[in-house]
């Protein structure tokens, strides 16, 4: 029963829905946007999420987690997508914790995964360097020093820096740009000398930054895993992260669609409900069909993470590509079907299209992942 | 050994002894499917042997009750049987509308006597059934049908015309929608009637399609005769049965969407080649194939998900309402891509070099998938109305 929720998972979903609809809704996000706070999310809400075990939901019990697996984390992310709730579930959990799990040695894992589970450690990944996702195209340099490495380079789209403790910086210790060999993951304190952070406000009103590393000194012990050997773990982490992003896109798209259907049922023009017009009915029915396909892919992909499936790369790209395609279509149609009111900032539907495009972009959009899916399929 | 393991053991040894070698080869085309009937079409004598042996155990329709000729197996046992058949590549012994459409409707709506009379011959493959639904002026608007059945005491006299009757020229009996009453709305007054096709009042004329094949017929009734006891359900209440049966027809047609032959990507590489990065060289076609393949996978997974939801007791969810629409649209996309990849070789109509036009004929036939059994547009109407609850005015 990989594609349906069991009783425990249904309870988790309902609990998440109940909590988020009171504590982390779209109106909370709007308030945060309109204040000048640099805080990426409400710290008190995150504290409560940690108390409920969400930080360690996918982390095994041996490392202080709940052991619900990624299916559990996916259930939470679907709900945060519905409510547009801000939290570090992507930056520190689906990306940070996974990368530590894939690359870290036993000592690093024992310490950091336990700290992440308890909410006392929040890492964030510094990977992207140019306009689009291209994970082997890394120019950030790490030169060997007598006691460690010296890092220089630039990163963009780094999530939630203003609440994080540590960067995990992907830098090149050898090889040419585009080589997957020669990449190394470094733990770098946000406060280290030579680090400068510039917040980059994005359309979804969440927290992203460009960071500049100028001769930042780190110790040998700050290397996560093997020098020059970060690629395999990074690539696996990106597969996991993209499936998690897809889970949020699913919740977001379903919510935007349900709001749109409700509007079609209530809005009258020409003396009739606009939902009675076949031109709109068929477009809505097609989106319904596409969203059902999306749900199946997300369930399958989350289960594949938990099963350590060898098909994970293919399923990750398939799922992200499909969710990007359908989220784009759904949010575009949501605006169009709402008409003029959908263009106003006062109305909430616009928040969904903005969040969708950023989620689509992070770690590879439709174009990137459909191309990768075809390559992995042998053409 | 658990009961289920013992069952698997029994199935495995029985199959190895009883499934003829030639019935373990993949089905090549429609002519390899066996549909039974009084004068069965047979491309290989093993077809009938295999069907008879399976029917004796009730395994032509393993999930139906034993008293009606089925195997009386529970869903776990049906899975075991299917897995074991799959393991040796055994073909389905019998494919018929009796199994896929009429049977499920009769199990739901027929009397005990009717079930005992009609279901066992379906399981044995003795009687082949056709479906009398569409009429020249009642296609998508099926409830407008006008074929009349007049009550003559112990029997009905039927007059009118059906169209798109699949294999009417090869079938023995028909399950037919007729109008027994004209006084109410169009959905009222429709009845669900069974009668023999081999009688003077029935004339059948095959229709040649754009694909060159004639799977469908025009069927004329001129004082055709039906016994009263072969009315299923109440007179005038046949529309409920008709709709129930349609859900089974749609499930059957939508399974076309999951057919996956040779990889389109491979075929395209053999035509266009690859670039140094391993990508098929024509990027436009590559995009279309990738999107198709992704959607086909997602559709397959969705069918599995709905299956799991049913097995876990959640019932048939809303997702099932998209199957007919999505599956047939996918099948059309696949056929268009077959044509694009095949080029000249896909356009051939006759001759061995073109496998007698197989690709082109399948492509043309696929155009009917989104028309038969309820058009794509009707399916979208149903989703809008029933699932999304969009208003009607």
XYZ file of C-alpha atoms in Angstrom:
772
model
C 0.000 0.000 0.000
C 2.613 2.490 -1.095
C 0.204 4.935 -2.683
C -2.322 5.406 0.115
C -1.963 6.794 3.628
C -2.167 4.451 6.609
C -4.010 5.349 9.807
C -0.975 6.888 11.472
C -0.296 9.016 8.399
C -3.885 10.219 8.207
C -3.626 11.330 11.841
C -0.401 13.178 11.088
C -2.041 14.945 8.136
C -5.078 15.979 10.157
C -2.935 17.198 13.041
C -0.785 19.243 10.645
C -3.826 20.728 8.981
C -5.318 21.696 12.337
C -2.114 23.264 13.598
C -1.240 25.191 10.445
C -4.729 26.568 9.853
C -4.489 28.247 13.258
C -0.854 29.197 13.475
C 0.728 29.570 10.046
C -1.734 30.676 7.405
C -1.583 32.924 4.421
C -2.589 35.910 6.542
C 0.388 35.255 8.813
C 2.593 35.263 5.726
C 1.033 38.521 4.554
C 1.672 40.120 7.958
C 5.288 38.988 7.850
C 5.700 40.355 4.346
C 4.275 43.728 5.298
C 6.428 44.084 8.408
C 10.101 44.768 7.757
C 11.246 41.788 9.767
C 14.203 39.877 8.364
C 13.028 36.791 10.202
C 12.213 34.087 7.622
C 9.353 32.636 9.655
C 7.660 32.948 13.047
C 10.125 31.553 15.587
C 7.365 30.650 18.046
C 5.540 28.643 15.395
C 8.743 26.823 14.509
C 9.332 26.085 18.199
C 5.908 24.441 18.368
C 6.626 22.458 15.198
C 9.817 21.190 16.849
C 7.846 20.253 19.966
C 5.525 18.178 17.768
C 8.587 16.418 16.363
C 8.431 17.889 12.868
C 12.148 18.760 12.737
C 12.991 15.089 13.101
C 9.995 13.620 11.338
C 12.111 11.904 8.652
C 15.157 11.346 10.863
C 15.540 7.858 12.317
C 14.851 7.281 15.998
C 18.507 6.443 16.635
C 19.307 10.076 15.837
C 16.484 11.508 17.920
C 13.917 11.669 15.133
C 10.389 10.324 14.864
C 11.166 7.834 12.080
C 8.062 8.603 10.021
C 10.196 8.636 6.901
C 9.854 11.003 3.966
C 6.277 10.017 3.486
C 5.734 11.688 6.858
C 7.687 14.801 5.879
C 5.839 14.894 2.548
C 2.497 14.935 4.364
C 3.629 17.975 6.378
C 4.957 19.772 3.302
C 1.737 19.217 1.401
C -0.058 20.973 4.233
C 2.460 23.821 4.420
C 1.835 24.200 0.686
C -1.907 24.485 1.256
C -1.523 27.176 3.899
C 1.596 28.798 2.448
C 3.154 28.360 5.878
C 6.712 29.593 6.282
C 9.172 27.286 8.068
C 12.695 25.872 7.644
C 11.315 22.445 6.642
C 13.026 22.684 3.250
C 16.249 24.501 4.106
C 17.209 22.680 7.298
C 15.224 19.441 7.111
C 14.645 18.068 3.629
C 17.936 19.539 2.343
C 20.224 20.130 5.348
C 19.538 16.993 7.351
C 19.519 14.814 4.242
C 22.880 16.099 3.071
C 24.399 15.497 6.510
C 22.898 12.020 6.525
C 24.263 11.221 3.048
C 27.734 12.759 3.441
C 28.577 12.992 7.128
C 30.788 10.545 9.019
C 29.322 8.744 12.021
C 30.487 11.360 14.503
C 29.126 14.253 12.432
C 25.838 12.466 11.902
C 25.433 11.499 15.554
C 25.933 15.081 16.690
C 24.203 17.089 13.960
C 21.178 14.936 13.212
C 20.339 14.823 16.913
C 20.690 18.611 17.113
C 18.504 19.084 14.048
C 15.843 16.769 15.512
C 15.755 18.817 18.683
C 15.611 22.093 16.760
C 18.918 23.379 18.078
C 20.818 23.278 14.786
C 19.679 24.791 11.475
C 21.937 24.294 8.451
C 21.273 25.727 4.978
C 22.788 24.747 1.651
C 24.825 27.133 -0.519
C 24.876 25.527 -3.962
C 23.543 27.615 -6.855
C 25.858 30.168 -8.479
C 24.090 31.327 -11.633
C 20.587 32.033 -12.931
C 19.484 28.429 -13.196
C 20.107 25.142 -11.420
C 23.275 23.460 -12.677
C 24.719 21.573 -9.729
C 28.094 20.608 -11.201
C 28.806 24.102 -12.463
C 30.634 25.238 -9.294
C 33.278 27.977 -9.335
C 33.469 28.593 -5.593
C 37.025 27.561 -4.743
C 38.420 25.836 -1.674
C 42.203 25.968 -1.410
C 44.094 23.751 1.007
C 45.777 25.487 3.910
C 47.935 23.931 6.620
C 44.993 23.335 8.967
C 42.036 23.339 6.615
C 40.717 25.218 3.576
C 40.243 28.774 2.367
C 36.933 29.388 0.532
C 36.077 32.092 -1.997
C 33.069 32.462 -4.246
C 29.454 33.541 -4.591
C 26.161 31.755 -3.950
C 22.569 32.721 -4.738
C 19.120 31.541 -3.592
C 20.392 30.449 -0.194
C 17.311 29.784 1.919
C 16.510 31.078 5.412
C 19.983 32.405 6.164
C 18.623 34.857 8.730
C 17.553 32.035 11.010
C 20.333 29.549 10.265
C 23.507 28.716 12.137
C 25.607 27.110 9.454
C 25.997 27.043 5.699
C 26.836 23.857 3.940
C 28.883 25.296 1.088
C 29.551 23.235 -2.030
C 32.978 24.270 -3.299
C 35.487 22.954 -5.759
C 38.663 21.408 -4.348
C 39.771 20.040 -7.728
C 38.668 19.551 -11.312
C 37.190 21.937 -13.843
C 33.806 23.637 -13.728
C 31.072 21.146 -14.806
C 33.042 18.187 -13.356
C 31.095 16.234 -10.766
C 34.356 15.003 -9.255
C 36.258 17.438 -7.083
C 33.287 18.922 -5.241
C 33.461 19.143 -1.465
C 30.876 20.095 1.168
C 32.015 22.460 3.949
C 30.305 23.508 7.137
C 30.752 27.264 7.441
C 29.467 29.370 10.301
C 27.143 32.146 9.207
C 29.258 34.470 11.354
C 32.653 33.418 9.987
C 35.078 36.180 8.970
C 34.871 36.877 5.231
C 31.209 35.916 4.891
C 28.859 38.630 3.703
C 25.140 38.131 3.346
C 22.759 40.242 1.258
C 19.074 39.464 1.558
C 17.368 39.168 -1.831
C 13.622 39.717 -1.559
C 11.877 37.325 -3.934
C 8.322 37.179 -5.268
C 7.173 34.644 -2.668
C 8.072 36.903 0.306
C 10.232 34.230 1.914
C 13.838 34.593 2.966
C 16.652 34.157 0.423
C 20.126 35.622 0.242
C 23.140 36.011 -1.924
C 26.266 35.242 -0.028
C 29.837 36.162 -0.764
C 32.749 34.194 0.617
C 36.081 36.055 0.635
C 38.962 33.940 1.901
C 36.860 32.272 4.552
C 39.006 29.960 6.690
C 37.649 26.578 7.788
C 39.185 23.608 9.576
C 39.757 20.130 8.155
C 37.083 18.923 10.558
C 34.557 21.191 8.839
C 34.588 19.027 5.742
C 31.356 17.034 5.499
C 32.344 13.597 4.242
C 35.266 13.113 1.862
C 37.299 15.856 0.202
C 36.382 15.922 -3.477
C 33.658 13.302 -2.988
C 30.499 15.301 -2.337
C 28.778 14.633 -5.657
C 26.996 11.326 -5.042
C 25.530 12.407 -1.716
C 24.673 15.839 -3.097
C 22.924 14.340 -6.085
C 20.895 11.980 -3.882
C 20.024 14.891 -1.611
C 18.818 16.931 -4.584
C 16.551 14.050 -5.606
C 15.072 13.945 -2.118
C 14.772 17.733 -1.965
C 13.029 17.953 -5.322
C 10.463 15.373 -4.249
C 9.882 17.392 -1.073
C 9.459 20.587 -3.116
C 7.006 18.680 -5.296
C 5.019 17.697 -2.192
C 4.635 21.364 -1.285
C 3.715 22.189 -4.892
C 1.007 19.540 -4.725
C -0.624 21.046 -1.645
C -0.268 24.551 -3.037
C -1.794 23.631 -6.406
C -4.698 21.714 -4.894
C -5.527 24.603 -2.595
C -5.345 27.157 -5.437
C -7.548 24.891 -7.547
C -10.143 24.346 -4.818
C -10.381 28.084 -4.212
C -10.856 28.596 -7.937
C -13.600 25.965 -8.176
C -15.355 27.629 -5.246
C -15.200 30.948 -7.065
C -16.665 29.358 -10.212
C -19.552 28.092 -8.066
C -20.286 31.519 -6.593
C -19.497 34.189 -9.185
C -22.355 35.275 -11.462
C -22.097 36.952 -14.866
C -24.634 37.162 -17.711
C -27.204 36.021 -15.130
C -25.508 32.645 -14.595
C -22.839 31.157 -12.374
C -19.643 31.274 -14.426
C -18.997 27.659 -13.387
C -21.887 26.637 -15.633
C -19.972 27.718 -18.748
C -18.546 24.717 -20.570
C -15.482 26.679 -21.651
C -14.499 26.965 -17.990
C -15.865 23.566 -16.904
C -13.635 21.624 -19.259
C -10.528 23.560 -18.309
C -11.282 22.946 -14.633
C -11.946 19.241 -15.232
C -8.643 18.879 -17.089
C -6.773 20.447 -14.183
C -8.546 18.090 -11.803
C -7.258 15.168 -13.871
C -3.698 16.519 -13.926
C -3.726 17.058 -10.156
C -4.789 13.446 -9.598
C -1.765 12.337 -11.634
C 0.422 14.669 -9.577
C -0.798 13.164 -6.300
C 0.045 9.659 -7.531
C 3.571 10.682 -8.556
C 4.282 12.447 -5.269
C 3.096 9.451 -3.231
C 5.150 7.080 -5.370
C 8.272 9.239 -5.143
C 8.065 9.770 -1.356
C 7.704 6.022 -0.896
C 10.688 5.475 -3.203
C 12.869 7.603 -0.885
C 11.845 5.500 2.103
C 12.437 2.286 0.138
C 15.912 3.367 -1.068
C 14.688 2.670 -4.588
C 17.303 2.532 -7.339
C 14.809 4.404 -9.512
C 14.929 7.467 -7.266
C 16.731 9.787 -9.748
C 14.210 8.994 -12.489
C 11.211 9.312 -10.177
C 12.532 12.538 -8.660
C 12.905 14.226 -12.038
C 9.588 12.836 -13.278
C 7.788 14.102 -10.202
C 9.394 17.534 -10.114
C 8.853 18.048 -13.857
C 5.198 17.066 -13.680
C 4.500 19.146 -10.574
C 6.202 22.183 -12.146
C 4.097 21.811 -15.276
C 0.802 21.382 -13.436
C 1.480 23.972 -10.720
C 2.213 26.510 -13.443
C -0.958 25.678 -15.333
C -3.104 25.601 -12.198
C -1.903 28.906 -10.792
C -2.181 30.611 -14.188
C -5.743 29.371 -14.598
C -6.504 30.358 -11.007
C -5.732 33.997 -11.819
C -7.550 33.911 -15.166
C -10.687 32.292 -13.790
C -10.840 34.748 -10.908
C -10.711 37.590 -13.399
C -9.939 41.112 -12.161
C -10.105 40.288 -8.483
C -7.378 37.688 -8.988
C -5.025 40.508 -9.981
C -5.438 42.369 -6.687
C -3.036 42.104 -3.778
C -5.941 42.178 -1.313
C -7.237 38.889 -2.655
C -5.202 35.820 -1.672
C -4.989 33.813 -4.900
C -1.956 35.790 -6.110
C 0.144 34.444 -3.245
C -0.087 30.957 -4.711
C 1.311 31.795 -8.137
C 4.194 33.656 -6.515
C 5.174 30.820 -4.204
C 4.727 28.259 -6.985
C 7.236 29.869 -9.321
C 9.953 29.976 -6.663
C 9.371 26.335 -5.680
C 9.459 25.430 -9.364
C 12.800 27.193 -9.792
C 14.657 25.815 -6.772
C 16.905 22.840 -7.639
C 15.713 22.695 -11.240
C 12.532 23.644 -13.058
C 10.383 21.817 -15.615
C 12.940 22.274 -18.393
C 15.803 20.948 -16.314
C 13.947 17.936 -14.968
C 12.113 16.841 -18.099
C 15.464 16.896 -19.897
C 17.034 14.855 -17.087
C 14.077 12.462 -17.112
C 14.581 11.852 -20.836
C 18.327 11.329 -20.371
C 17.754 8.866 -17.537
C 15.221 7.093 -19.771
C 17.916 6.611 -22.382
C 17.039 9.318 -24.890
C 2.294 -23.483 4.822
C -0.437 -20.814 4.916
C -3.650 -21.372 2.992
C -2.637 -18.782 0.435
C 0.744 -20.424 -0.119
C -0.972 -23.779 -0.532
C -3.272 -22.166 -3.076
C -0.299 -20.709 -4.948
C 1.332 -24.124 -4.985
C -1.830 -25.688 -6.421
C -2.223 -22.941 -9.036
C 1.379 -23.235 -10.140
C 1.335 -26.976 -10.681
C -2.104 -26.898 -12.310
C -1.050 -24.142 -14.719
C 2.160 -25.897 -15.665
C 0.182 -29.013 -16.573
C -2.788 -27.354 -18.238
C -1.688 -24.206 -20.021
C -0.827 -25.114 -23.639
C 2.605 -23.935 -24.833
C 1.168 -21.686 -27.527
C -1.010 -19.953 -24.934
C 2.167 -18.820 -23.159
C 3.197 -16.632 -26.085
C 2.402 -12.931 -26.053
C -0.792 -11.815 -27.775
C 0.143 -10.206 -31.086
C -3.113 -8.595 -32.070
C -6.859 -8.629 -31.618
C -7.088 -11.904 -33.559
C -5.163 -13.621 -30.766
C -7.840 -12.758 -28.213
C -10.450 -15.446 -27.679
C -14.044 -14.341 -27.179
C -15.949 -17.624 -27.376
C -19.515 -17.894 -28.692
C -21.564 -20.451 -30.580
C -19.281 -20.207 -33.600
C -16.060 -18.978 -32.053
C -13.375 -17.297 -34.155
C -10.246 -19.319 -33.612
C -6.744 -18.567 -34.877
C -5.304 -21.551 -32.996
C -7.158 -24.615 -31.610
C -5.336 -24.243 -28.286
C -7.438 -21.149 -27.607
C -10.553 -23.230 -27.048
C -8.718 -25.945 -25.122
C -7.202 -23.352 -22.790
C -10.542 -21.592 -22.292
C -12.387 -24.860 -21.553
C -9.809 -25.988 -19.012
C -9.817 -22.658 -17.205
C -13.630 -22.475 -17.305
C -13.866 -25.867 -15.577
C -12.085 -24.370 -12.591
C -14.087 -21.153 -12.811
C -10.912 -19.241 -13.616
C -12.081 -17.480 -16.764
C -13.790 -15.129 -14.302
C -12.058 -16.021 -11.040
C -13.709 -13.372 -8.853
C -17.338 -14.271 -9.685
C -19.259 -16.598 -7.333
C -18.965 -20.310 -8.063
C -22.724 -20.796 -8.483
C -22.577 -18.526 -11.564
C -19.591 -20.275 -13.102
C -16.864 -18.142 -11.538
C -13.993 -19.265 -9.345
C -15.297 -17.800 -6.086
C -11.813 -16.486 -5.294
C -11.177 -13.609 -2.911
C -9.049 -10.672 -4.059
C -5.842 -12.138 -2.602
C -6.420 -15.407 -4.433
C -7.226 -13.578 -7.665
C -3.903 -11.754 -7.301
C -2.081 -15.055 -6.795
C -3.707 -16.531 -9.893
C -2.808 -13.469 -11.957
C 0.758 -13.447 -10.655
C 1.219 -17.119 -11.466
C -0.269 -16.675 -14.943
C 1.986 -13.679 -15.489
C 5.000 -15.730 -14.411
C 4.598 -18.217 -17.262
C 3.234 -15.628 -19.694
C -0.193 -17.285 -19.834
C -2.790 -15.436 -21.881
C -6.174 -14.496 -20.511
C -8.289 -17.469 -21.622
C -11.395 -15.458 -22.499
C -12.052 -11.791 -23.305
C -15.630 -10.757 -23.756
C -18.205 -8.064 -23.146
C -20.099 -10.639 -21.118
C -17.245 -10.630 -18.632
C -16.224 -6.980 -18.751
C -19.635 -5.310 -19.028
C -22.809 -7.403 -18.815
C -21.687 -9.640 -15.949
C -20.939 -6.838 -13.462
C -24.294 -5.195 -14.277
C -26.206 -8.470 -13.884
C -24.517 -9.282 -10.588
C -25.799 -5.917 -9.355
C -29.280 -5.756 -10.899
C -30.503 -9.152 -12.173
C -32.701 -11.687 -10.396
C -31.258 -14.955 -9.117
C -32.934 -16.850 -11.959
C -31.498 -14.496 -14.580
C -28.007 -14.803 -13.132
C -28.208 -18.603 -13.082
C -29.386 -18.657 -16.684
C -26.981 -16.175 -18.275
C -23.767 -15.967 -16.248
C -22.496 -19.577 -16.498
C -22.520 -19.553 -20.337
C -20.506 -16.319 -20.188
C -17.908 -17.972 -17.945
C -17.694 -21.000 -20.239
C -17.410 -18.825 -23.340
C -20.506 -20.515 -24.813
C -22.415 -17.321 -25.537
C -20.832 -14.155 -26.902
C -22.615 -10.880 -26.111
C -22.808 -7.540 -27.888
C -23.920 -4.163 -26.590
C -26.975 -2.379 -28.053
C -26.547 1.193 -26.848
C -25.867 3.926 -29.460
C -28.357 4.864 -32.164
C -27.925 7.106 -35.217
C -29.523 9.990 -33.293
C -28.413 9.011 -29.812
C -24.619 9.099 -29.506
C -23.255 11.315 -26.743
C -26.902 12.027 -25.920
C -27.534 8.337 -25.314
C -30.767 8.789 -23.343
C -32.501 10.097 -26.490
C -32.614 6.547 -27.833
C -35.792 5.601 -29.743
C -35.606 1.825 -30.356
C -39.036 0.705 -29.198
C -40.047 -2.419 -27.266
C -43.761 -3.070 -27.223
C -45.262 -5.117 -24.402
C -47.116 -8.121 -25.874
C -47.993 -9.919 -22.655
C -45.311 -12.621 -22.307
C -42.868 -11.009 -24.727
C -41.667 -7.734 -26.229
C -41.587 -6.815 -29.920
C -38.584 -4.634 -30.754
C -38.342 -2.174 -33.631
C -35.602 0.340 -34.379
C -31.926 0.663 -35.159
C -28.686 0.509 -33.189
C -25.291 1.621 -34.427
C -21.667 1.039 -33.380
C -22.687 -2.390 -32.095
C -19.281 -4.011 -31.576
C -18.967 -7.441 -33.223
C -22.751 -7.735 -33.700
C -21.991 -9.971 -36.696
C -20.131 -12.408 -34.435
C -22.272 -12.342 -31.329
C -25.078 -14.589 -30.110
C -27.025 -12.382 -27.731
C -27.400 -8.659 -27.188
C -27.902 -6.554 -24.055
C -29.948 -3.740 -25.415
C -31.337 -0.407 -24.263
C -34.915 0.000 -25.505
C -37.706 2.471 -24.893
C -40.761 0.909 -23.255
C -42.422 4.203 -22.389
C -42.495 7.592 -24.086
C -44.540 9.569 -21.588
C -41.893 10.860 -19.155
C -38.485 12.529 -19.422
C -35.949 10.958 -21.765
C -34.192 9.134 -18.900
C -37.459 7.505 -17.861
C -38.998 4.776 -19.973
C -35.672 3.143 -20.902
C -35.431 -0.599 -20.240
C -32.551 -3.063 -20.221
C -33.422 -6.098 -22.315
C -31.605 -9.306 -23.319
C -32.382 -11.232 -26.504
C -31.032 -13.668 -29.057
C -29.390 -12.209 -32.180
C -30.015 -15.352 -34.225
C -33.618 -14.633 -35.237
C -35.385 -13.367 -38.345
C -36.173 -9.918 -36.873
C -32.489 -8.990 -36.507
C -30.306 -7.776 -39.405
C -26.654 -6.831 -39.027
C -24.432 -4.810 -41.373
C -20.729 -4.242 -40.613
C -19.405 -0.669 -40.891
C -16.029 -0.150 -42.500
C -13.904 2.296 -40.502
C -11.138 4.697 -41.595
C -8.695 2.056 -40.357
C -10.130 -0.410 -42.865
C -11.407 -2.751 -40.145
C -15.056 -3.437 -39.320
C -15.336 -4.009 -35.597
C -18.701 -2.222 -35.472
C -22.068 -2.875 -37.073
C -25.394 -1.295 -37.800
C -28.072 -3.464 -36.233
C -31.708 -3.357 -37.371
C -34.679 -4.692 -35.438
C -37.842 -5.469 -37.362
C -40.314 -7.108 -34.978
C -37.487 -8.785 -33.111
C -38.641 -10.973 -30.227
C -37.579 -10.889 -26.581
C -38.997 -12.976 -23.775
C -40.370 -10.998 -20.859
C -38.247 -12.913 -18.350
C -35.174 -11.397 -20.014
C -35.995 -7.881 -18.876
C -33.323 -6.934 -16.317
C -34.578 -4.666 -13.548
C -37.926 -2.926 -13.756
C -39.424 -1.744 -17.026
C -38.596 1.940 -17.474
C -35.755 1.885 -14.941
C -33.009 0.735 -17.296
C -31.050 4.008 -17.280
C -29.520 3.241 -13.868
C -28.297 -0.117 -15.173
C -27.086 1.500 -18.391
C -24.969 4.004 -16.476
C -23.571 1.367 -14.132
C -22.542 -0.731 -17.098
C -20.924 2.295 -18.776
C -18.543 2.729 -15.846
C -17.308 -0.797 -16.563
C -17.037 -0.114 -20.283
C -15.034 3.046 -19.593
C -12.698 1.223 -17.237
C -12.008 -1.260 -20.027
C -11.342 1.389 -22.670
C -9.156 3.516 -20.388
C -6.769 0.604 -19.908
C -5.577 1.327 -23.480
C -3.757 4.294 -21.951
C -1.387 2.009 -20.087
C -0.271 -0.007 -23.115
C 3.433 0.500 -23.637
C 5.096 -1.059 -26.620
C 8.655 -0.527 -27.754
C 10.143 2.635 -26.302
C 9.414 5.664 -28.452
C 12.724 7.169 -27.357
C 14.667 4.222 -28.740
C 12.761 4.382 -31.987
C 13.476 8.084 -32.335
C 17.199 7.540 -31.720
C 17.304 4.993 -34.528
C 15.870 7.643 -36.850
C 17.548 10.860 -35.677
C 20.596 9.633 -33.737
C 22.066 11.043 -30.526
C 24.252 14.067 -29.847
C 27.517 13.857 -27.859
C 25.640 14.290 -24.563
C 23.436 11.246 -25.201
C 20.329 13.232 -26.112
C 18.182 12.227 -29.056
C 19.049 14.801 -31.713
C 15.639 16.213 -32.567
C 14.857 18.266 -29.475
C 11.280 19.079 -30.425
C 10.301 15.425 -30.825
C 12.334 14.500 -27.750
C 10.274 16.911 -25.667
C 6.979 15.473 -26.933
C 8.087 11.890 -26.253
C 9.372 12.734 -22.777
C 6.141 14.501 -21.860
C 4.070 11.604 -23.206
C 6.129 8.995 -21.379
C 5.953 10.952 -18.133
C 2.177 11.330 -18.394
C 1.752 7.642 -19.226
C 3.759 6.683 -16.157
C 1.777 9.074 -13.956
C -1.480 7.683 -15.357
C -0.405 4.101 -14.675
C 0.547 5.032 -11.120
C -2.841 6.698 -10.703
C -4.632 3.523 -11.757
C -2.548 1.612 -9.205
C -3.342 4.201 -6.545
C -7.077 3.911 -7.136
C -6.700 0.129 -6.975
C -4.945 0.419 -3.614
C -7.617 2.793 -2.346
C -10.314 0.269 -3.221
C -8.370 -2.627 -1.653
C -7.840 -0.641 1.531
C -11.567 -0.015 1.808
C -11.652 3.671 0.849
C -14.003 2.959 -2.058
C -13.720 4.062 -5.679
C -12.380 7.597 -5.405
C -12.966 10.626 -7.589
C -9.718 9.935 -9.444
C -11.395 7.065 -11.294
C -13.624 9.580 -13.097
C -10.657 10.740 -15.196
C -9.604 7.290 -16.441
C -11.634 7.144 -19.629
C -10.759 10.672 -20.669
C -7.084 10.545 -19.781
C -6.384 7.001 -20.932
C -7.835 7.489 -24.383
C -6.206 10.883 -24.922
C -2.879 9.297 -23.961
C -3.434 6.477 -26.416
C -4.035 8.999 -29.193
C -0.859 10.860 -28.274
C 1.121 7.625 -28.363
C -0.214 6.768 -31.773
C 0.611 10.215 -33.160
C 4.159 9.818 -31.837
C 4.383 6.356 -33.424
C 3.564 8.036 -36.702
C 6.128 10.802 -36.189
C 8.877 8.338 -35.252
C 7.983 5.811 -37.941
C 7.743 8.338 -40.769
C 7.370 6.628 -44.142
C 7.204 3.162 -42.621
C 4.258 4.186 -40.431
C 2.180 5.432 -43.340
C 2.138 2.147 -45.249
C -1.299 0.610 -45.704
C -0.639 -2.794 -47.236
C 2.235 -5.177 -47.844
C 4.548 -7.188 -45.670
C 7.112 -4.407 -45.411
C 4.497 -2.359 -43.621
C 3.076 -5.280 -41.592
C -0.132 -4.681 -43.540
C -0.332 -1.128 -42.278
C -0.336 -2.025 -38.595
C 0.963 1.322 -37.313
C -1.309 3.417 -39.510
C -4.363 1.298 -38.817
C -3.800 1.389 -35.046
C -3.307 5.146 -35.279
C -6.594 5.592 -37.127
C -8.437 3.212 -34.825
C -7.222 5.152 -31.778
C -9.192 8.196 -32.934
C -12.333 6.339 -31.931
C -11.152 5.768 -28.356
C -12.100 9.255 -27.259
C -15.517 8.929 -28.944
C -16.744 5.435 -28.050
C -18.120 4.786 -24.575
C -18.684 8.506 -23.978
C -16.617 11.196 -25.710
C -13.811 13.011 -23.937
C -16.068 16.054 -23.823
C -18.840 14.091 -22.111
C -16.276 12.731 -19.628
C -15.142 16.272 -18.810
C -18.786 17.289 -18.361
C -19.193 14.459 -15.872
C -16.100 15.480 -13.894
C -17.278 19.109 -13.847
C -20.764 18.220 -12.694
C -20.295 15.252 -10.358
C -16.809 15.724 -8.956
C -16.275 19.484 -8.994
C -19.982 20.152 -8.419
C -19.990 23.043 -10.832
C -23.468 24.519 -11.342
C -25.577 23.707 -14.391
C -26.723 27.289 -14.929
